[in-house]
CSV table of C-alpha atoms and ligand atoms in Angstrom, one decimal:
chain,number,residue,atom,x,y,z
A,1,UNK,CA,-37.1,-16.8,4.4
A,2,UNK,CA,-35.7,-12.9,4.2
A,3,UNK,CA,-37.5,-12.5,7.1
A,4,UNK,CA,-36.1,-15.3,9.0
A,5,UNK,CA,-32.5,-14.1,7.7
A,6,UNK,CA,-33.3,-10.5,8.8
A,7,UNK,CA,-34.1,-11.5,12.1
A,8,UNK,CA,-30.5,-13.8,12.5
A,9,UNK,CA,-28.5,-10.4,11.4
A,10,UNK,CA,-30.3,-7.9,13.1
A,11,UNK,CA,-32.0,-9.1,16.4
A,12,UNK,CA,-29.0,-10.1,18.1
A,13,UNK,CA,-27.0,-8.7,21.0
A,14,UNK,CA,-23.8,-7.6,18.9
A,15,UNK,CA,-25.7,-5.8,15.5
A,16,UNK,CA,-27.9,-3.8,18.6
A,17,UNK,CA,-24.7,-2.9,20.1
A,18,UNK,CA,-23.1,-1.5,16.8
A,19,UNK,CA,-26.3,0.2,15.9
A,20,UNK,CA,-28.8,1.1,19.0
A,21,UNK,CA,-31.5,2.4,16.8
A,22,UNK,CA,-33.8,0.1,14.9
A,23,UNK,CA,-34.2,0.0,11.1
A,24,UNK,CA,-34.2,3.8,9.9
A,25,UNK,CA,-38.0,3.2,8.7
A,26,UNK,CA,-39.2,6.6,9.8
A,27,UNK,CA,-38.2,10.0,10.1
A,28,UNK,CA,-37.3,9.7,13.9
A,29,UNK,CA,-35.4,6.6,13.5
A,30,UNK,CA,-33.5,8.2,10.8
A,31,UNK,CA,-33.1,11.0,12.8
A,32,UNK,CA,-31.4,8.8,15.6
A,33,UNK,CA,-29.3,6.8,12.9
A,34,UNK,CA,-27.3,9.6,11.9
A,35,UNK,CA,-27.1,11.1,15.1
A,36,UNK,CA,-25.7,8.3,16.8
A,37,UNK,CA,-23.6,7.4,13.7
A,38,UNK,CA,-19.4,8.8,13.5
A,39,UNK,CA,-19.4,8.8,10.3
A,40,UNK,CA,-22.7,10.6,9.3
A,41,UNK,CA,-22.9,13.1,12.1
A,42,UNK,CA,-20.7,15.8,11.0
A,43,UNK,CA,-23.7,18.0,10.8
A,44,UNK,CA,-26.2,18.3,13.8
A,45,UNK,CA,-29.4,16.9,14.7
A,46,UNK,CA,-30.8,20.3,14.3
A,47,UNK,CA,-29.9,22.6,11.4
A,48,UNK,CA,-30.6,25.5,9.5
A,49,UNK,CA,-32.4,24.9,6.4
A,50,UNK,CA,-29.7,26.9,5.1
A,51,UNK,CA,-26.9,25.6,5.6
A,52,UNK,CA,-27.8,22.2,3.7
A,53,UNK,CA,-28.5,23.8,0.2
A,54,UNK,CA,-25.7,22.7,-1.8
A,55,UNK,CA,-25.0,26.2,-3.3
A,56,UNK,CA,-24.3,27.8,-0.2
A,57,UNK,CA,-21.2,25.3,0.3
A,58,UNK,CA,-20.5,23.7,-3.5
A,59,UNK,CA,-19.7,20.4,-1.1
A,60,UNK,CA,-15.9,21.7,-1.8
A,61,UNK,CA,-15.0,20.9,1.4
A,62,UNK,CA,-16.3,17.3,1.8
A,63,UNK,CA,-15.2,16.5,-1.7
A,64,UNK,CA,-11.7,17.9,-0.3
A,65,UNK,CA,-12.4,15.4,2.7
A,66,UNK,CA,-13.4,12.4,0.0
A,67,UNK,CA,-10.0,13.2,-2.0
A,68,UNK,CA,-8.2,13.2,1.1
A,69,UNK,CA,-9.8,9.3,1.7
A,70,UNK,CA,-9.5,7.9,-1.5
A,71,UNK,CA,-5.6,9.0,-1.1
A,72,UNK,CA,-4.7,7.6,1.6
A,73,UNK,CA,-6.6,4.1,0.2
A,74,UNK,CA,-4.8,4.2,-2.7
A,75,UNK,CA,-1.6,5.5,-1.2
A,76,UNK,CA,-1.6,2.6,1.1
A,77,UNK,CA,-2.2,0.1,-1.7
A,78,UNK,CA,0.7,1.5,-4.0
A,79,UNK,CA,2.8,1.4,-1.3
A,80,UNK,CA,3.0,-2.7,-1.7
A,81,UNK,CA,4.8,-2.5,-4.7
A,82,UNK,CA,6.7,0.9,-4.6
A,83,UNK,CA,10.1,0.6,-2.5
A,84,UNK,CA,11.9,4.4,-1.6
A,85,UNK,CA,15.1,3.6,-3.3
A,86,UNK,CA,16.8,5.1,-6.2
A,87,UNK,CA,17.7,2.5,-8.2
A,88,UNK,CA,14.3,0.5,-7.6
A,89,UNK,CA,11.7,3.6,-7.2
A,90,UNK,CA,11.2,4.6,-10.8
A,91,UNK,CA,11.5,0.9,-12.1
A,92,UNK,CA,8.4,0.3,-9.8
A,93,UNK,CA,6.6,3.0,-11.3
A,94,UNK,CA,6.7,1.3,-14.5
A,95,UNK,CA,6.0,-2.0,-12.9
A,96,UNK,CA,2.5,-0.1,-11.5
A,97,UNK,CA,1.9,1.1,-14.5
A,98,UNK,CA,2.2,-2.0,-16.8
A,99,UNK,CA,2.7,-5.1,-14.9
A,100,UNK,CA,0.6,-5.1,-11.7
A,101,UNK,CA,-2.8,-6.0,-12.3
A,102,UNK,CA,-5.0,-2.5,-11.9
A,103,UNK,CA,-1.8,-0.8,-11.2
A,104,UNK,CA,-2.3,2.1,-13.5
A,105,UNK,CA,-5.5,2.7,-12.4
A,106,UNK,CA,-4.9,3.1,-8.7
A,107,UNK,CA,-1.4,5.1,-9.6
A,108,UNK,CA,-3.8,7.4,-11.7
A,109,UNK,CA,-6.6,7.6,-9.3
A,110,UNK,CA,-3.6,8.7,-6.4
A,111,UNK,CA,-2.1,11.2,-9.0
A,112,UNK,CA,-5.1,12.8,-10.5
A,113,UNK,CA,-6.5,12.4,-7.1
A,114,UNK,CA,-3.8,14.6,-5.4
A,115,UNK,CA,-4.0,17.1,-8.3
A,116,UNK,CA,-8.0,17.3,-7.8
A,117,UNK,CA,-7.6,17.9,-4.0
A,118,UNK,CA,-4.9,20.7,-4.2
A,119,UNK,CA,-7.4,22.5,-6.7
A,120,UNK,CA,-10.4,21.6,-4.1
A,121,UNK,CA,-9.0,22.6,-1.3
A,122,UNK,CA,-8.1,26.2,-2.6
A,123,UNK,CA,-11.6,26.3,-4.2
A,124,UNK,CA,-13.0,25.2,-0.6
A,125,UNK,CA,-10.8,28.0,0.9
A,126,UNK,CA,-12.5,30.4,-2.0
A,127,UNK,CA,-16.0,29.6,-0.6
A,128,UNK,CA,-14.7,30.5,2.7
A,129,UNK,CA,-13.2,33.7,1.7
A,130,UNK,CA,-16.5,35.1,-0.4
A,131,UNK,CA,-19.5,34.2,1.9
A,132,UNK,CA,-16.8,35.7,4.8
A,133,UNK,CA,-16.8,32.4,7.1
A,134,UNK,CA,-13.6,33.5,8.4
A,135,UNK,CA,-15.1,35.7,10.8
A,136,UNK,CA,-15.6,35.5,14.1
A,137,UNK,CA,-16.1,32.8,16.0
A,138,UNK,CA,-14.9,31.0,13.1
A,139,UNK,CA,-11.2,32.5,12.9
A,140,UNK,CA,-9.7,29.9,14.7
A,141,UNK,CA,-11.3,26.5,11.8
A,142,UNK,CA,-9.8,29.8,9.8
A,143,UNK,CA,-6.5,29.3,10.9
A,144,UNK,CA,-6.6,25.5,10.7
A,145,UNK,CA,-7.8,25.6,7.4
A,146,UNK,CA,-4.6,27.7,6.4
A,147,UNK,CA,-2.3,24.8,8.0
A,148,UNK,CA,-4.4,22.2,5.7
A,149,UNK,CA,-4.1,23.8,3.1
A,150,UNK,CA,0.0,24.2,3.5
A,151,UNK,CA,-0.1,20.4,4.2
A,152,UNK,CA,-2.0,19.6,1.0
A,153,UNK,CA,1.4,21.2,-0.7
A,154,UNK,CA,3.6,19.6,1.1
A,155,UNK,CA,2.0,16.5,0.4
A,156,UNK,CA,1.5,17.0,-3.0
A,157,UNK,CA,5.3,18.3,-3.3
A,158,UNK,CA,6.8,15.3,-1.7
A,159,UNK,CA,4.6,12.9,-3.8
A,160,UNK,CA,5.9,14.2,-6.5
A,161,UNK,CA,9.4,13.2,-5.9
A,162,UNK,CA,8.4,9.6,-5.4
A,163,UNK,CA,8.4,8.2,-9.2
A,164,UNK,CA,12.1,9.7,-9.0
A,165,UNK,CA,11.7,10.7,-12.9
A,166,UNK,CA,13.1,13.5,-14.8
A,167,UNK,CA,10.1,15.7,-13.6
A,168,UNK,CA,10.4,14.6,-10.4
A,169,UNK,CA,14.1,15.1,-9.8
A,170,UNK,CA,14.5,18.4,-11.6
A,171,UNK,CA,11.4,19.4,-9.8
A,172,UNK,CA,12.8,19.0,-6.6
A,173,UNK,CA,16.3,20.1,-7.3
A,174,UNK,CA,14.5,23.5,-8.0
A,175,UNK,CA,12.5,23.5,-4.7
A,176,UNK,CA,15.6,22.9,-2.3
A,177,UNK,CA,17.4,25.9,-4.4
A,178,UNK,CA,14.6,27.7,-3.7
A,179,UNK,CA,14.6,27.4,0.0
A,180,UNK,CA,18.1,28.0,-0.3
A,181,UNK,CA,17.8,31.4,-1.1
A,182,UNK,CA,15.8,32.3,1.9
A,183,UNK,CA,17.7,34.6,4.1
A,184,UNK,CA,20.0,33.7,6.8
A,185,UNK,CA,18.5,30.0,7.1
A,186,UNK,CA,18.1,29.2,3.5
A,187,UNK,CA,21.3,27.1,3.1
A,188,UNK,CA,21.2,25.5,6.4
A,189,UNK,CA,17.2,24.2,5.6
A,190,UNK,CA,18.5,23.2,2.6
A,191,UNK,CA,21.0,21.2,4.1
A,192,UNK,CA,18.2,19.7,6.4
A,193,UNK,CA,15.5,18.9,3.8
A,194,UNK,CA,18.1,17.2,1.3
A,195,UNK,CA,19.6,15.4,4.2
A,196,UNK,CA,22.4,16.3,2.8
A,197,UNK,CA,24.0,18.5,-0.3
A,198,UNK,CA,22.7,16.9,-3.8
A,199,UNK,CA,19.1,15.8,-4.2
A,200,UNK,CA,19.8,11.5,-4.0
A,201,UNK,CA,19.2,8.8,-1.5
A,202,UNK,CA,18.6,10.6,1.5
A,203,UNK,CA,16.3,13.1,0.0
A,204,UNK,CA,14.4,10.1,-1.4
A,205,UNK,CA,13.6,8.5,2.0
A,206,UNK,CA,13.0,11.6,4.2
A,207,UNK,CA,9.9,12.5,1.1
A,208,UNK,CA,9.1,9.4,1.3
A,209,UNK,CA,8.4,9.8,5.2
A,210,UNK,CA,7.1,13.0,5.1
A,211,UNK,CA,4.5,11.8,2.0
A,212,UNK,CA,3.1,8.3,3.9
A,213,UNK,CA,3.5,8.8,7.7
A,214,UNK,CA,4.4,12.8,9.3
A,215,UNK,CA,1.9,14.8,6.6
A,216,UNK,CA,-0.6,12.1,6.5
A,217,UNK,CA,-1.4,12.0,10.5
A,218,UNK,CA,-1.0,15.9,10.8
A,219,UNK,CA,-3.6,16.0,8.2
A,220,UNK,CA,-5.9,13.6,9.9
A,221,UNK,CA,-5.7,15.5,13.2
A,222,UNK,CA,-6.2,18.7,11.8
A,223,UNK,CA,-9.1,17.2,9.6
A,224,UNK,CA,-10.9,15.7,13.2
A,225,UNK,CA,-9.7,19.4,14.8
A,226,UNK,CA,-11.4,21.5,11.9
A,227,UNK,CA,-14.7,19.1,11.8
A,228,UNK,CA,-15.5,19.4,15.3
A,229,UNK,CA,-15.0,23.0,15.6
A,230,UNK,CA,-17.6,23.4,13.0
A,231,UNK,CA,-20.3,22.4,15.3
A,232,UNK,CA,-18.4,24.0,18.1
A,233,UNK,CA,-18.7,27.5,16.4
A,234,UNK,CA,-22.4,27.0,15.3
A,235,UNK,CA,-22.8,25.4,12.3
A,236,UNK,CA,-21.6,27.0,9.2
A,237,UNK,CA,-21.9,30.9,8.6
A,238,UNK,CA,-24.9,32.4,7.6
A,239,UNK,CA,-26.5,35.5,6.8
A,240,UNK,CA,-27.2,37.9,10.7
B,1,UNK,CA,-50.6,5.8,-6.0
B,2,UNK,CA,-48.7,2.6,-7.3
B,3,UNK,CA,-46.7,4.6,-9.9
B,4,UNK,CA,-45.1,7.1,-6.9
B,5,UNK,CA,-44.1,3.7,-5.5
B,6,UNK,CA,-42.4,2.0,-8.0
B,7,UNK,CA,-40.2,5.0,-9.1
B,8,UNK,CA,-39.2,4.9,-5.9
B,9,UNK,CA,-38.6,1.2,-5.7
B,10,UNK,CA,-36.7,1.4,-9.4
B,11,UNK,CA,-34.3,4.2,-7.4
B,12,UNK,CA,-33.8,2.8,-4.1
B,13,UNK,CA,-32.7,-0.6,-6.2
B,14,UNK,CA,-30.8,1.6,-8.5
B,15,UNK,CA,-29.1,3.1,-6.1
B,16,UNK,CA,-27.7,-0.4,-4.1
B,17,UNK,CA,-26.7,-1.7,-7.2
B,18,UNK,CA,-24.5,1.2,-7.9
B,19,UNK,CA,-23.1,1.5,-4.6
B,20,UNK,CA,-22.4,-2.4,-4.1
B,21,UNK,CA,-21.3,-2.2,-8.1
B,22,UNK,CA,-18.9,0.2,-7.0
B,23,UNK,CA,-17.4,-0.9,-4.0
B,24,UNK,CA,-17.5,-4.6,-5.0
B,25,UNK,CA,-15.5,-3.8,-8.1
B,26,UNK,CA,-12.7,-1.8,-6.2
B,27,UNK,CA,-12.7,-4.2,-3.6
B,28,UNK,CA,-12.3,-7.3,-6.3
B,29,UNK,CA,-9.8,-4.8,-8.5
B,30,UNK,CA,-7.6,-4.7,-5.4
B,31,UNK,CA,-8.0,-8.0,-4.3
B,32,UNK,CA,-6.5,-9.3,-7.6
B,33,UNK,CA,-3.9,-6.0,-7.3
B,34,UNK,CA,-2.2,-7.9,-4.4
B,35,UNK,CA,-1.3,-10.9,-6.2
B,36,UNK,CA,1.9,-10.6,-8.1
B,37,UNK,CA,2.3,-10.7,-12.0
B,38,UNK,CA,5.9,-10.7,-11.9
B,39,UNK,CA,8.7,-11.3,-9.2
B,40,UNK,CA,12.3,-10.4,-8.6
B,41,UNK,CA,13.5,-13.8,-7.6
B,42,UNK,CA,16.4,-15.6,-8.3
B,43,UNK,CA,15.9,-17.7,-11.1
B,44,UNK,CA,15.4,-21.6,-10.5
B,45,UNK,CA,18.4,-23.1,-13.3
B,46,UNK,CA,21.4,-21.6,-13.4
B,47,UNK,CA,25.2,-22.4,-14.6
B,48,UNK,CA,27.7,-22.6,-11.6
B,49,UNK,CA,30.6,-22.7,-13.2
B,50,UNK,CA,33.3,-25.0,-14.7
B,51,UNK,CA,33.4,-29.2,-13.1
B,52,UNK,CA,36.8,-28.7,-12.6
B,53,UNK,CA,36.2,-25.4,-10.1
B,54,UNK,CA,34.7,-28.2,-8.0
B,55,UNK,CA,37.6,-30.6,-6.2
B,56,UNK,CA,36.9,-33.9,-5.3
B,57,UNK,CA,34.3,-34.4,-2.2
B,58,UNK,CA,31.5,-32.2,-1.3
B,59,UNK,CA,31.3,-28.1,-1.9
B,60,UNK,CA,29.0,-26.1,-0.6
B,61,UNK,CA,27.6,-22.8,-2.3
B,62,UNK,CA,26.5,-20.6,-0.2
B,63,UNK,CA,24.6,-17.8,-2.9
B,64,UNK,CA,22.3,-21.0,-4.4
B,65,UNK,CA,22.1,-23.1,-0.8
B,66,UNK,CA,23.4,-26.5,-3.0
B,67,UNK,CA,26.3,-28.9,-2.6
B,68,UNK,CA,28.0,-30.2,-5.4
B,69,UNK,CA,29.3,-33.7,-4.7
B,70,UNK,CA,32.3,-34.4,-7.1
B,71,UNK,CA,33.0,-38.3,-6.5
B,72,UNK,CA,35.8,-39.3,-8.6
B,73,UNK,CA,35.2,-37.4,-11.9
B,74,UNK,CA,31.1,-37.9,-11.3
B,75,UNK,CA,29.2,-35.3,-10.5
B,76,UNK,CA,25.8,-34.8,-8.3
B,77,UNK,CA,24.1,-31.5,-6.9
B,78,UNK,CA,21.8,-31.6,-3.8
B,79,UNK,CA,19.8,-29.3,-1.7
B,80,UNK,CA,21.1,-27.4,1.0
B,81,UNK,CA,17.6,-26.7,2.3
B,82,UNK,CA,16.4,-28.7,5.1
B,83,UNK,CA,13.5,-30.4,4.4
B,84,UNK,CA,12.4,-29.5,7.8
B,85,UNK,CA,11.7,-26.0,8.1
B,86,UNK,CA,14.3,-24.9,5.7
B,87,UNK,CA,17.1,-24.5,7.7
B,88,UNK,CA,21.0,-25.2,5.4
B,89,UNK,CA,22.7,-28.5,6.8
B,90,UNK,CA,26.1,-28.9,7.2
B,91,UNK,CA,28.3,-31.6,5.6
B,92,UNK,CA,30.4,-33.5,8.4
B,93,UNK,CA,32.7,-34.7,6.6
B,94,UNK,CA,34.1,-37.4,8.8
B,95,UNK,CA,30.9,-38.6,9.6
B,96,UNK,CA,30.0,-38.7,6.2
B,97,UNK,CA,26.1,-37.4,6.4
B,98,UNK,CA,25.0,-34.1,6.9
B,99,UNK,CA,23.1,-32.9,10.3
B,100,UNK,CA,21.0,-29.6,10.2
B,101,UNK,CA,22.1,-27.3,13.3
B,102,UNK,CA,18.1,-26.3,13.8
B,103,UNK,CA,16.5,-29.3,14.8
B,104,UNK,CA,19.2,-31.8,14.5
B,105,UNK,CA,17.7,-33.7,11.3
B,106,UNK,CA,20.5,-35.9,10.3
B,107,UNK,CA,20.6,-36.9,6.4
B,108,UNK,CA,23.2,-39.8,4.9
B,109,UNK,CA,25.3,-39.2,2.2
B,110,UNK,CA,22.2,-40.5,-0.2
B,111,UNK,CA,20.2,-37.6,1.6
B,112,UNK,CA,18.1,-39.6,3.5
B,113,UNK,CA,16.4,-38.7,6.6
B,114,UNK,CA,18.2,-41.2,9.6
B,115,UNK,CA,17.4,-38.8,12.7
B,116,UNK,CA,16.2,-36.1,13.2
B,117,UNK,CA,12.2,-34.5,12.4
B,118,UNK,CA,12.9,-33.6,8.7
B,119,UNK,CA,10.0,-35.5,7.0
B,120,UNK,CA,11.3,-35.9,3.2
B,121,UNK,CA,15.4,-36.4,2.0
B,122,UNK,CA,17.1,-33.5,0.7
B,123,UNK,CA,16.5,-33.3,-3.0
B,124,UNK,CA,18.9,-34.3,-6.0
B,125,UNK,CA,18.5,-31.4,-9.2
B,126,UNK,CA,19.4,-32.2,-12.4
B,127,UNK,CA,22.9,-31.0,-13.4
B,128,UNK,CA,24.2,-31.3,-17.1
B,129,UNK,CA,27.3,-29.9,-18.9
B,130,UNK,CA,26.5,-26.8,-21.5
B,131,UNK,CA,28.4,-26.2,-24.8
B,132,UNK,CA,30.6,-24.0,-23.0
B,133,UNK,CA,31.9,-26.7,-20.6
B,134,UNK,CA,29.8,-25.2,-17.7
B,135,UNK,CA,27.7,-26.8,-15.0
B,136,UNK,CA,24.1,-26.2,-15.3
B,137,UNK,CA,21.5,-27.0,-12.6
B,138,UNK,CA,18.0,-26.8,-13.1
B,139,UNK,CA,16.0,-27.4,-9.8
B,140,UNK,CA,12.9,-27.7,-11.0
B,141,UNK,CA,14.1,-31.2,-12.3
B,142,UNK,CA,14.4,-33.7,-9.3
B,143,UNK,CA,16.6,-36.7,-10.3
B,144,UNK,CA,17.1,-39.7,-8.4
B,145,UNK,CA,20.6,-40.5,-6.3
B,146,UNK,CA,21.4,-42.8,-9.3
B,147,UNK,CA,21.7,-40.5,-11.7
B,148,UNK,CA,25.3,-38.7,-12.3
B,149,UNK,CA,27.2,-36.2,-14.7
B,150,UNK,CA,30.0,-38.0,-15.6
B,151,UNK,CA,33.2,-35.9,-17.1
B,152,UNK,CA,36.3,-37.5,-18.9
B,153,UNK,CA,39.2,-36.3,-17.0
C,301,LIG,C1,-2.0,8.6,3.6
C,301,LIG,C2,-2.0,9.3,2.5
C,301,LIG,C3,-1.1,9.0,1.3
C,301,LIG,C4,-0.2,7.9,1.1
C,301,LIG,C5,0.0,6.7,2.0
C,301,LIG,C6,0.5,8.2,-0.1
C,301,LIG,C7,1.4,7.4,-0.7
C,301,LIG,C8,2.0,7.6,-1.9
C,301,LIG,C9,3.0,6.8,-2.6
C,301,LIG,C10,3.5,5.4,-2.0
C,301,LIG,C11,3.4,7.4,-3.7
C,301,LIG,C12,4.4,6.8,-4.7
C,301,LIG,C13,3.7,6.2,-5.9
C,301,LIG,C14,3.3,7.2,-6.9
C,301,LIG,O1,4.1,8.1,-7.2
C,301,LIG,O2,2.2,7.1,-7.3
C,301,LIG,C15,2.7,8.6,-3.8
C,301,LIG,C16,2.8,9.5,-4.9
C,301,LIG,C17,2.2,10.8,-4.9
C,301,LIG,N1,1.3,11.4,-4.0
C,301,LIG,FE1,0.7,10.4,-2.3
C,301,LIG,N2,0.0,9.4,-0.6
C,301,LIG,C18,-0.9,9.9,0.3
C,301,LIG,C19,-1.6,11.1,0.2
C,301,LIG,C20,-1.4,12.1,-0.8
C,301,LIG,C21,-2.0,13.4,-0.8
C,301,LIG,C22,-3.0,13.9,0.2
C,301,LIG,C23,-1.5,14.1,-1.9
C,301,LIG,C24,-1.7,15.5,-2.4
C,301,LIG,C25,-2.7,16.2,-2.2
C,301,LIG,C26,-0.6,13.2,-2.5
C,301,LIG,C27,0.2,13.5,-3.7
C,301,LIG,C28,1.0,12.6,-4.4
C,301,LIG,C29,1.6,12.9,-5.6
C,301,LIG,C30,1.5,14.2,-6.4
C,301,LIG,C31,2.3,11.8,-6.0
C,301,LIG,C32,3.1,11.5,-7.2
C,301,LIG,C33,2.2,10.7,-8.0
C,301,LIG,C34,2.8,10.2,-9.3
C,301,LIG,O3,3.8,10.7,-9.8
C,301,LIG,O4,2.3,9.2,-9.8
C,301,LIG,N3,-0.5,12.0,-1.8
C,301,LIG,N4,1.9,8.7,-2.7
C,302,LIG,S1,15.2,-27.0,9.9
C,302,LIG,FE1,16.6,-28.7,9.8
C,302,LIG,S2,16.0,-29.8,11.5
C,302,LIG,FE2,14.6,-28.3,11.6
C-alpha cells in the first residue's frame, strides 16, 4: 500500500522534474539533493571541515537570514488587518492584539522578531569583525554587509512608527529633528522624510512604504548579492 | 545492533512530528487568522428618520440603497439592490415600476420581476415607528407586500 502510494508521488514525470535526484538514501544521493537544491545549497558541494563547526560562525548570520523570513511572513499577514491611516492605524493595533484570532501572537512574533534581528545582525557583524572576515577578497560581502545592516535600522525605525502610539509618534518626532540638525541639508531632508513639516498623514504613508515594499526588496537583493559572493570569495574565512 | 536502530527510528519520527507540528499549527493559526472576528460594516437596522420627512410617493435613500414608499399615510420600505447582480434600480415614476440600468431587470410596483434577468423580487424590510416617532427598518426581517406602517395624520 505505502509502497504503491510512494510510487504514484514519486515515479512520475513532474516530482523527477522538481527533484532529479532519487530518494537521498545514501551519502551520494544526499550529496546531489542539496547540491541541486536553491534553498539548501548556500554552502558548496565541497567544504572545509572548518567552516561547518558551529563555533566558528555561532549560525548568527543564518539566524539573521531566518529573522529576516519569518518577518516578512508575518509582516505580510499583519498587513490584512492593518490600514496606514491615522485615525484607523493604532485602532488596528488593538484590533490585532485582541480581536483577530492569533493576532497577538503574529504582532509579537513581527515585533520581538525585528528586535531579535537588529541584535543578530550586529552580533553577525561582531563575528565578522573578530575572526577578521573582512579582509581581502571578502571586503566587498564587507561592504554589503554594512548596507544590511543600515537597512535593518531603517526597517526597524519605520516599523516603529506604524502602531502610531505615543512611543511611536514621539519616537519619530525625535528622529526627523535629528536629521534636521545635520548641516546644510538637515532641514531640507527633513522636509522630505516627513513629506511635509509636522509628523501626520504623509509621514505615516511614506513609513509605511518604506517598511513593506522599498526596504524589504533592497534587503532581499542585497541578501541574494551577499550569499553568492560567499562562494564567490571561497567559502568563509579561515585560518592561512 | 537493533538498539542503534531504533534510537534512530525514535529521532527521525521525532523529528517529522515536530517539524509537521510546527508548520501545521502556523499554517492552521493563520488560516483561522484570515477569517474576521469583527467587521466595520454598516449596521443592518437602522432609524431613518421621522414619517413625515417622507412625502407622499416613493423616496429613494441613497446612504442605505432603500425606497421608502409613503402611499397615503401608509408606509413600506424596499430594497434598492437589484436582485440581479446588485445593481440600484430606479423608480420611473410614470411608468410606475422600477427598471435597473445594468441589465434592464424591470420590477412592478409590488417588486416583482416582469422583464428583465433578475431571478428573485426586490425585498420588503420591516419598518416600525420607535417611541421617539422615528422610522426604524430592520432588514434582516423580510415582510410580505401586505404588510404596512400605518401613521394617523
Ligand atoms: C517584508 C518584510 C516586512 C513587512 C511586510 C513588514 C510589515 C509590517 C507591518 C504591516 C507593521 C505594522 C504592524 C505592527 O506594528 O506590528 C510592521 C511593524 C513593525 N516592523 Fe515590520 N515588516 C517587515 C519587516 C521588518 C523588519 C526586517 C524589521 C526590523 C528588523 C521590522 C520591524 C518592525 C517594527 C519594529 C514594527 C513595529 C512593531 C510594533 O510596534 O508592533 N519589520 N511591519
Ligand atoms: S444588476 Fe440589475 S439587471 Fe443586472
Amino acid at each position: 500500500m505505502i509502497e504503491k502510494v510512494k510510487n504514484i508521488v514519486f515515479q512520475n514525470r513532474f516530482w523527477k522534474s522538481v527533484f532529479r535526484h532519487g530518494m537521498p538514501v545514501n551519502a551520494r544521493l544526499r550529496s546531489e539533493a542539496v547540491m541541486s537544491n536553491l534553498f539548501l545549497h548556500i554552502h558548496p558541494v565541497k567544504i572545509y571541515k572548518d567552516s561547518l563547526l558551529f563555533r566558528k560562525t555561532l549560525g548568527l548570520g543564518l539566524i539573521s537570514f531566518y529573522l529576516f523570513f519569518i518577518l516578512c511572513i508575518t509582516g505580510i499577514l499583519l498587513m490584512f488587518y492593518y490600514i496606514p491611516h491615522v485615525q484607523r492605524a493604532y485602532q488596528d493595533m488593538k484590533d490585532l492584539e485582541f480581536a483577530v484570532s492569533f493576532g497577538m501572537i503574529l504582532r509579537n512574533m513581527h515585533r520581538w522578531g525585528a528586535h531579535s534581528m537588529v541584535a543578530l545582525v550586529f552580533l553577525h557583524m561582531c563575528r565578522v569583525f573578530y575572526t577578521a572576515g573582512y579582509r581581502h577578497p571578502r571586503e566587498f560581502n564587507w561592504g554589503v554587509g554594512v548596507i544590511l545592516f543600515v537597512c535593518t535600522l531603517a526597517l526597524s525605525l519605520t516599523g516603529y512608527l506604524l502602531p502610531w502610539d505615543q512611543l511611536a509618534f514621539w519616537a519619530i518626532t525625535i528622529v526627523v529633528n535629528l536629521i534636521e540638525t545635520m548641516p546644510i541639508i538637515g532641514d531640507d531632508l527633513r522636509y522630505l522624510v516627513v513629506g511635509g513639516t509636522l509628523v501626520g498623514q504623509n509621514a505615516l504613508i511614506r513609513f509605511y512604504v518604506m517598511h513593506v515594499m522599498v526596504l524589504p526588496l533592497l534587503v532581499t537583493m542585497l541578501i541574494a548579492v551577499h550569499f553568492w559572493r560567499i562562494r564567490k570569495d571561497g567559502g568563509l574565512a579561515r585560518p592561512e | 545492533m537493533s538498539s542503534e536502530h531504533d534510537r534512530r527510528d525514535f529521532l527521525t519520527y521525532l523529528g517529522w512530528f515536530a517539524t509537521l507540528g510546527t508548520f501545521g499549527g502556523i499554517s492552521v493559526a493563520s488560516a483561522r487568522y484570515m477569517v474576521p472576528n469583527i467587521l466595520y460594516e454598516p449596521p443592518k437596522s437602522y432609524k431613518i428618520g421621522k414619517p413625515q420627512d417622507y412625502p407622499e410617493g416613493v423616496n429613494f435613500l441613497p446612504d442605505k440603497r432603500i425606497f421608502v414608499v409613503n402611499n397615503g399615510g401608509n408606509y413600506k420600505v424596499i430594497s434598492a439592490v437589484c436582485t440581479h447582480m446588485g445593481c440600484t434600480p430606479r423608480w420611473i415614476a410614470e411608468k410606475d415600476r422600477w427598471e435597473c440600468p445594468c441589465h434592464g431587470s424591470i420590477f412592478n410596483n409590488k417588486g416583482v420581476v416582469i422583464g428583465g434577468p433578475a431571478p428573485k423580487p426586490l425585498p420588503w424590510y420591516e419598518v416600525t415607528l420607535g417611541s421617539d416617532n422615528k422610522l426604524f427598518v430592520n432588514e434582516d426581517r423580510i415582510v410580505p407586500f401586505s404588510q404596512v406602517l400605518t401613521i394617523a395624520a
